[in-house]
mmCIF file of C-alpha atoms in Angstrom:
data_model
loop_
_atom_site.group_PDB
_atom_site.id
_atom_site.type_symbol
_atom_site.label_atom_id
_atom_site.label_comp_id
_atom_site.label_asym_id
_atom_site.label_seq_id
_atom_site.Cartn_x
_atom_site.Cartn_y
_atom_site.Cartn_z
ATOM 1 C CA MET A 1051 -0.016 0.036 -0.069
ATOM 2 C CA ARG A 1052 2.748 2.509 1.157
ATOM 3 C CA ASN A 1053 4.658 1.782 -2.087
ATOM 4 C CA LYS A 1054 1.439 2.471 -4.325
ATOM 5 C CA VAL A 1055 1.043 6.001 -2.345
ATOM 6 C CA LEU A 1056 4.802 6.728 -3.090
ATOM 7 C CA MET A 1057 4.493 5.633 -6.942
ATOM 8 C CA ASN A 1058 1.423 7.932 -7.195
ATOM 9 C CA LYS A 1059 3.275 10.451 -5.675
ATOM 10 C CA ASN A 1060 6.157 10.178 -8.059
ATOM 11 C CA GLU A 1061 3.647 10.168 -11.035
ATOM 12 C CA LYS A 1062 2.219 13.432 -9.816
ATOM 13 C CA ARG A 1063 5.497 15.085 -9.436
ATOM 14 C CA ARG A 1064 6.635 13.937 -12.924
ATOM 15 C CA ARG A 1065 3.448 15.059 -14.670
ATOM 16 C CA ILE A 1066 4.004 18.592 -13.091
ATOM 17 C CA GLU A 1067 7.414 18.784 -14.202
ATOM 18 C CA GLU A 1068 6.471 17.530 -17.657
ATOM 19 C CA ALA A 1069 3.590 19.925 -17.839
ATOM 20 C CA ALA A 1070 5.956 22.627 -16.968
ATOM 21 C CA LEU A 1071 8.666 21.680 -19.261
ATOM 22 C CA ARG A 1072 5.941 21.744 -22.210
ATOM 23 C CA LEU A 1073 4.665 25.169 -21.445
ATOM 24 C CA PHE A 1074 8.007 26.674 -20.705
ATOM 25 C CA ALA A 1075 9.285 25.530 -23.872
ATOM 26 C CA LYS A 1076 6.393 27.217 -25.672
ATOM 27 C CA GLU A 1077 5.832 30.384 -23.653
ATOM 28 C CA ASP A 1078 7.872 32.915 -21.527
ATOM 29 C CA PHE A 1079 8.205 31.907 -17.897
ATOM 30 C CA ASN A 1080 6.079 35.231 -16.835
ATOM 31 C CA ARG A 1081 3.281 34.287 -19.064
ATOM 32 C CA ILE A 1082 2.424 30.670 -17.535
ATOM 33 C CA SER A 1083 0.624 30.435 -14.503
ATOM 34 C CA ILE A 1084 0.435 27.652 -11.714
ATOM 35 C CA ASP A 1085 -3.075 27.034 -12.841
ATOM 36 C CA GLN A 1086 -1.970 26.250 -16.418
ATOM 37 C CA ILE A 1087 0.798 24.037 -15.261
ATOM 38 C CA VAL A 1088 -1.698 21.850 -12.823
ATOM 39 C CA GLN A 1089 -4.396 21.937 -15.505
ATOM 40 C CA ASP A 1090 -2.068 20.645 -18.114
ATOM 41 C CA ALA A 1091 -0.486 17.999 -15.542
ATOM 42 C CA HIS A 1092 -4.055 17.002 -14.444
ATOM 43 C CA VAL A 1093 -3.554 17.563 -10.729
ATOM 44 C CA ALA A 1094 -4.998 19.727 -8.152
ATOM 45 C CA LYS A 1095 -3.348 23.091 -7.334
ATOM 46 C CA GLY A 1096 -2.452 21.911 -4.034
ATOM 47 C CA THR A 1097 -0.545 18.952 -5.155
ATOM 48 C CA PHE A 1098 1.827 21.585 -6.859
ATOM 49 C CA TYR A 1099 2.283 23.169 -3.604
ATOM 50 C CA LEU A 1100 3.313 19.756 -1.897
ATOM 51 C CA TYR A 1101 6.306 19.429 -4.380
ATOM 52 C CA PHE A 1102 7.266 23.128 -5.228
ATOM 53 C CA HIS A 1103 6.885 26.569 -3.218
ATOM 54 C CA ASP A 1104 6.332 28.396 -6.591
ATOM 55 C CA LYS A 1105 7.334 28.457 -10.243
ATOM 56 C CA VAL A 1106 10.890 29.936 -9.608
ATOM 57 C CA GLN A 1107 11.540 26.757 -7.670
ATOM 58 C CA LEU A 1108 10.015 24.366 -10.135
ATOM 59 C CA ILE A 1109 11.790 26.125 -13.289
ATOM 60 C CA ASN A 1110 15.283 26.006 -11.408
ATOM 61 C CA HIS A 1111 14.650 22.226 -10.367
ATOM 62 C CA LEU A 1112 13.996 21.395 -13.881
ATOM 63 C CA ILE A 1113 17.103 23.397 -15.200
ATOM 64 C CA VAL A 1114 19.154 21.630 -12.571
ATOM 65 C CA LYS A 1115 17.636 18.330 -13.317
ATOM 66 C CA LYS A 1116 17.963 18.485 -16.998
ATOM 67 C CA SER A 1117 21.639 20.129 -16.817
ATOM 68 C CA SER A 1118 22.803 17.202 -14.611
ATOM 69 C CA SER A 1119 21.338 14.639 -16.594
ATOM 70 C CA ILE A 1120 23.029 16.095 -19.946
ATOM 71 C CA ILE A 1121 26.364 15.925 -17.866
ATOM 72 C CA ASP A 1122 25.649 12.401 -16.228
ATOM 73 C CA GLU A 1123 25.172 11.105 -19.987
ATOM 74 C CA ALA A 1124 28.533 13.078 -20.936
ATOM 75 C CA LEU A 1125 30.316 11.268 -17.879
ATOM 76 C CA MET A 1126 29.158 8.118 -18.797
ATOM 77 C CA LYS A 1127 30.029 8.370 -22.425
ATOM 78 C CA ALA A 1128 33.644 9.357 -21.546
ATOM 79 C CA LYS A 1129 33.882 6.634 -19.235
ATOM 80 C CA GLU A 1130 32.729 4.255 -22.121
ATOM 81 C CA GLU A 1131 35.456 5.851 -24.184
ATOM 82 C CA GLN A 1132 37.899 5.029 -21.418
ATOM 83 C CA ILE A 1133 39.026 8.828 -21.222
ATOM 84 C CA ASP A 1134 41.511 8.946 -18.463
ATOM 85 C CA ASP A 1135 43.175 12.360 -19.035
ATOM 86 C CA LYS A 1136 41.162 15.021 -17.333
ATOM 87 C CA ILE A 1137 41.801 17.562 -19.931
ATOM 88 C CA GLU A 1138 40.524 15.282 -22.715
ATOM 89 C CA GLU A 1139 37.762 14.380 -20.391
ATOM 90 C CA LEU A 1140 36.789 18.260 -19.934
ATOM 91 C CA ILE A 1141 37.137 18.595 -23.869
ATOM 92 C CA PHE A 1142 34.751 15.790 -24.470
ATOM 93 C CA LEU A 1143 32.223 16.800 -21.904
ATOM 94 C CA VAL A 1144 32.119 20.171 -23.595
ATOM 95 C CA ASP A 1145 31.712 18.744 -27.003
ATOM 96 C CA TYR A 1146 29.126 16.313 -25.785
ATOM 97 C CA VAL A 1147 27.009 19.246 -24.365
ATOM 98 C CA ILE A 1148 27.390 21.363 -27.482
ATOM 99 C CA GLU A 1149 26.411 18.239 -29.839
ATOM 100 C CA PHE A 1150 23.373 17.704 -27.256
ATOM 101 C CA PHE A 1151 22.109 21.071 -27.500
ATOM 102 C CA LYS A 1152 22.566 21.267 -31.508
ATOM 103 C CA ALA A 1153 20.477 18.198 -31.567
ATOM 104 C CA ASN A 1154 17.949 19.492 -28.709
ATOM 105 C CA PRO A 1155 17.532 23.026 -29.537
ATOM 106 C CA SER A 1156 14.290 23.088 -27.467
ATOM 107 C CA SER A 1157 16.446 22.091 -24.410
ATOM 108 C CA ILE A 1158 18.554 25.078 -24.338
ATOM 109 C CA LYS A 1159 15.910 27.360 -25.194
ATOM 110 C CA MET A 1160 14.004 26.407 -22.261
ATOM 111 C CA ILE A 1161 17.565 26.785 -20.275
ATOM 112 C CA GLN A 1162 18.336 30.313 -21.816
ATOM 113 C CA LYS A 1163 14.798 31.683 -21.494
ATOM 114 C CA ASN A 1164 14.449 30.733 -18.041
ATOM 115 C CA LEU A 1165 17.786 30.478 -16.291
ATOM 116 C CA SER A 1166 17.540 32.260 -12.786
ATOM 117 C CA TRP A 1167 20.717 33.573 -11.105
ATOM 118 C CA SER A 1168 19.029 32.107 -7.661
ATOM 119 C CA VAL A 1169 20.180 28.655 -9.301
ATOM 120 C CA ILE A 1170 23.852 29.749 -9.908
ATOM 121 C CA GLY A 1171 23.823 31.792 -6.364
ATOM 122 C CA GLY A 1172 22.385 30.607 -3.060
ATOM 123 C CA LYS A 1173 20.153 27.797 -4.303
ATOM 124 C CA LEU A 1174 23.393 25.516 -5.362
ATOM 125 C CA GLY A 1175 23.902 25.159 -1.689
ATOM 126 C CA ASP A 1176 20.564 23.261 -1.298
ATOM 127 C CA ASP A 1177 20.864 19.473 -0.616
ATOM 128 C CA GLU A 1178 18.194 19.039 -3.340
ATOM 129 C CA TYR A 1179 20.715 20.696 -6.019
ATOM 130 C CA GLN A 1180 23.920 19.893 -4.541
ATOM 131 C CA LYS A 1181 23.464 16.139 -5.364
ATOM 132 C CA HIS A 1182 23.494 16.862 -9.004
ATOM 133 C CA PHE A 1183 26.911 18.655 -8.610
ATOM 134 C CA GLU A 1184 28.794 15.985 -6.901
ATOM 135 C CA LYS A 1185 30.380 14.361 -9.726
ATOM 136 C CA LEU A 1186 31.998 17.501 -11.204
ATOM 137 C CA PRO A 1187 34.858 17.746 -8.839
ATOM 138 C CA ALA A 1188 36.354 14.774 -10.780
ATOM 139 C CA VAL A 1189 35.995 16.709 -13.949
ATOM 140 C CA PHE A 1190 37.061 20.097 -12.987
ATOM 141 C CA PRO A 1191 39.995 19.709 -10.412
ATOM 142 C CA THR A 1192 40.307 22.461 -7.913
ATOM 143 C CA ASP A 1193 44.247 22.164 -7.859
ATOM 144 C CA ARG A 1194 45.235 24.164 -10.495
ATOM 145 C CA GLY A 1195 48.703 22.407 -10.597
ATOM 146 C CA THR A 1196 47.181 19.220 -11.788
ATOM 147 C CA LEU A 1197 45.937 20.899 -15.300
#
């Protein structure tokens, strides 16, 4: 029973995220209302607030989630290619991201139109967002002497 409830909650959150992605890709962030998102997701408005405080938190979540997904894919591909050199791995990562956005222009359009400086600023310190960036130190060494 508990597992079914959890699956239902995950499904509702997924529907909210997918509806928001569709709407934000078509229209400017400020022109989309929470009412439109929940209507497109077929969930109650209160359900939206169980998962997100507001649209800003939702769009920031979506941008971080999509960005980290792209980086995860690139890192897996680099591992498959057995790239051991950190500089070569970084070049591969950048090339992969560029090629991804060339093949998926709607993704970069959504990110470019809606990127909030709060993601780059204080929000990245939040546990929810921090987990997405734990893999990056392996690609971007902090010791400048290692490059």
